[in-house]
Amino acid sequence: VTADLACRDLVELVTAHLEGALPGPDAAAVQAHLAQCPACRRYLDQVRTTITVLGRVDVQGLPADVRARLLDAFARRHGRGAG
Ligand SMILES: [Zn+2]
């Protein structure tokens, strides 16, 4: 169980967190990180708003730096590619 998350770790967990797909300990770690990291709270808010409005994550509507982090997280999470 990860007690301390880095911001890059949180980025990978945010979508699962919003989907309610995280196990309890991971969700708790995310909450703990958000409590002490305003940047990630803003990031989470952006992602949540995007999902709420569009029903899904539309990375085109996000700031470039956020989009880059999201794309990186998605690429690793979905693991799609030519291999
Ligand atoms: Zn953070």
PDB file of C-alpha atoms and ligand atoms in Angstrom:
ATOM      1  CA  VAL A   1       0.000   0.000   0.000  1.00  0.00           C
ATOM      2  CA  THR A   2       1.363   3.361  -1.020  1.00  0.00           C
ATOM      3  CA  ALA A   3       1.229   5.864   1.802  1.00  0.00           C
ATOM      4  CA  ASP A   4       2.721   8.763  -0.119  1.00  0.00           C
ATOM      5  CA  LEU A   5       1.887   9.403  -3.735  1.00  0.00           C
ATOM      6  CA  ALA A   6       3.920  11.508  -6.077  1.00  0.00           C
ATOM      7  CA  CYS A   7       1.974  13.835  -8.351  1.00  0.00           C
ATOM      8  CA  ARG A   8       2.806  11.643 -11.313  1.00  0.00           C
ATOM      9  CA  ASP A   9       1.328   8.675  -9.497  1.00  0.00           C
ATOM     10  CA  LEU A  10      -1.815  10.585  -8.706  1.00  0.00           C
ATOM     11  CA  VAL A  11      -2.299  11.489 -12.354  1.00  0.00           C
ATOM     12  CA  GLU A  12      -2.481   7.816 -13.148  1.00  0.00           C
ATOM     13  CA  LEU A  13      -4.997   7.156 -10.409  1.00  0.00           C
ATOM     14  CA  VAL A  14      -7.276  10.147 -10.917  1.00  0.00           C
ATOM     15  CA  THR A  15      -9.516   8.664 -13.578  1.00  0.00           C
ATOM     16  CA  ALA A  16      -9.930   5.401 -11.689  1.00  0.00           C
ATOM     17  CA  HIS A  17     -10.573   7.431  -8.565  1.00  0.00           C
ATOM     18  CA  LEU A  18     -13.327   9.385 -10.289  1.00  0.00           C
ATOM     19  CA  GLU A  19     -14.800   6.157 -11.606  1.00  0.00           C
ATOM     20  CA  GLY A  20     -14.851   4.726  -8.106  1.00  0.00           C
ATOM     21  CA  ALA A  21     -12.618   1.941  -9.332  1.00  0.00           C
ATOM     22  CA  LEU A  22      -9.840   2.358  -6.805  1.00  0.00           C
ATOM     23  CA  PRO A  23      -9.419  -0.033  -3.882  1.00  0.00           C
ATOM     24  CA  GLY A  24      -9.925   1.561  -0.472  1.00  0.00           C
ATOM     25  CA  PRO A  25      -6.232   1.993   0.383  1.00  0.00           C
ATOM     26  CA  ASP A  26      -5.472   3.590  -2.980  1.00  0.00           C
ATOM     27  CA  ALA A  27      -8.464   5.879  -2.720  1.00  0.00           C
ATOM     28  CA  ALA A  28      -7.296   6.905   0.742  1.00  0.00           C
ATOM     29  CA  ALA A  29      -3.823   7.642  -0.598  1.00  0.00           C
ATOM     30  CA  VAL A  30      -5.305   9.785  -3.335  1.00  0.00           C
ATOM     31  CA  GLN A  31      -7.419  11.677  -0.817  1.00  0.00           C
ATOM     32  CA  ALA A  32      -4.385  12.202   1.402  1.00  0.00           C
ATOM     33  CA  HIS A  33      -2.348  13.553  -1.480  1.00  0.00           C
ATOM     34  CA  LEU A  34      -5.125  15.867  -2.614  1.00  0.00           C
ATOM     35  CA  ALA A  35      -5.413  17.215   0.914  1.00  0.00           C
ATOM     36  CA  GLN A  36      -1.845  18.455   0.790  1.00  0.00           C
ATOM     37  CA  CYS A  37      -1.366  19.234  -2.892  1.00  0.00           C
ATOM     38  CA  PRO A  38      -3.339  22.176  -4.344  1.00  0.00           C
ATOM     39  CA  ALA A  39      -1.933  21.514  -7.812  1.00  0.00           C
ATOM     40  CA  CYS A  40      -3.391  18.042  -7.911  1.00  0.00           C
ATOM     41  CA  ARG A  41      -6.667  19.292  -6.503  1.00  0.00           C
ATOM     42  CA  ARG A  42      -6.887  21.650  -9.464  1.00  0.00           C
ATOM     43  CA  TYR A  43      -5.914  18.853 -11.796  1.00  0.00           C
ATOM     44  CA  LEU A  44      -8.566  16.566 -10.346  1.00  0.00           C
ATOM     45  CA  ASP A  45     -11.133  19.329 -10.620  1.00  0.00           C
ATOM     46  CA  GLN A  46     -10.301  19.849 -14.284  1.00  0.00           C
ATOM     47  CA  VAL A  47     -10.620  16.172 -15.052  1.00  0.00           C
ATOM     48  CA  ARG A  48     -13.821  15.828 -13.057  1.00  0.00           C
ATOM     49  CA  THR A  49     -15.370  18.839 -14.780  1.00  0.00           C
ATOM     50  CA  THR A  50     -14.400  17.498 -18.180  1.00  0.00           C
ATOM     51  CA  ILE A  51     -15.940  14.122 -17.438  1.00  0.00           C
ATOM     52  CA  THR A  52     -19.066  15.718 -16.035  1.00  0.00           C
ATOM     53  CA  VAL A  53     -19.569  17.954 -19.053  1.00  0.00           C
ATOM     54  CA  LEU A  54     -18.571  15.568 -21.791  1.00  0.00           C
ATOM     55  CA  GLY A  55     -19.270  12.237 -20.171  1.00  0.00           C
ATOM     56  CA  ARG A  56     -15.703  11.242 -20.775  1.00  0.00           C
ATOM     57  CA  VAL A  57     -12.193  12.577 -20.661  1.00  0.00           C
ATOM     58  CA  ASP A  58     -11.572  14.828 -23.631  1.00  0.00           C
ATOM     59  CA  VAL A  59      -7.928  15.689 -23.485  1.00  0.00           C
ATOM     60  CA  GLN A  60      -8.305  18.250 -26.260  1.00  0.00           C
ATOM     61  CA  GLY A  61     -10.068  20.561 -23.831  1.00  0.00           C
ATOM     62  CA  LEU A  62      -7.324  20.503 -21.250  1.00  0.00           C
ATOM     63  CA  PRO A  63      -4.258  22.736 -20.921  1.00  0.00           C
ATOM     64  CA  ALA A  64      -1.233  21.441 -22.767  1.00  0.00           C
ATOM     65  CA  ASP A  65       0.707  20.397 -19.693  1.00  0.00           C
ATOM     66  CA  VAL A  66      -2.273  18.611 -18.187  1.00  0.00           C
ATOM     67  CA  ARG A  67      -3.016  16.977 -21.522  1.00  0.00           C
ATOM     68  CA  ALA A  68       0.531  15.708 -21.776  1.00  0.00           C
ATOM     69  CA  ARG A  69       0.322  14.146 -18.344  1.00  0.00           C
ATOM     70  CA  LEU A  70      -3.041  12.595 -19.110  1.00  0.00           C
ATOM     71  CA  LEU A  71      -1.880  11.126 -22.377  1.00  0.00           C
ATOM     72  CA  ASP A  72       1.139   9.666 -20.678  1.00  0.00           C
ATOM     73  CA  ALA A  73      -1.034   8.188 -17.951  1.00  0.00           C
ATOM     74  CA  PHE A  74      -3.519   6.781 -20.454  1.00  0.00           C
ATOM     75  CA  ALA A  75      -0.803   5.274 -22.579  1.00  0.00           C
ATOM     76  CA  ARG A  76       0.575   3.441 -19.592  1.00  0.00           C
ATOM     77  CA  ARG A  77      -2.802   2.501 -18.170  1.00  0.00           C
ATOM     78  CA  HIS A  78      -4.257   1.067 -21.340  1.00  0.00           C
ATOM     79  CA  GLY A  79      -1.024  -0.336 -22.575  1.00  0.00           C
ATOM     80  CA  ARG A  80      -2.109  -0.164 -26.172  1.00  0.00           C
ATOM     81  CA  GLY A  81       0.408   0.038 -28.939  1.00  0.00           C
ATOM     82  CA  ALA A  82       2.220  -1.905 -31.516  1.00  0.00           C
ATOM     83  CA  GLY A  83       4.345  -3.351 -28.802  1.00  0.00           C
TER      84      GLY A  83
HETATM   85 ZN    ZN B   1       0.322  16.442  -6.295  1.00  0.00          ZN
END
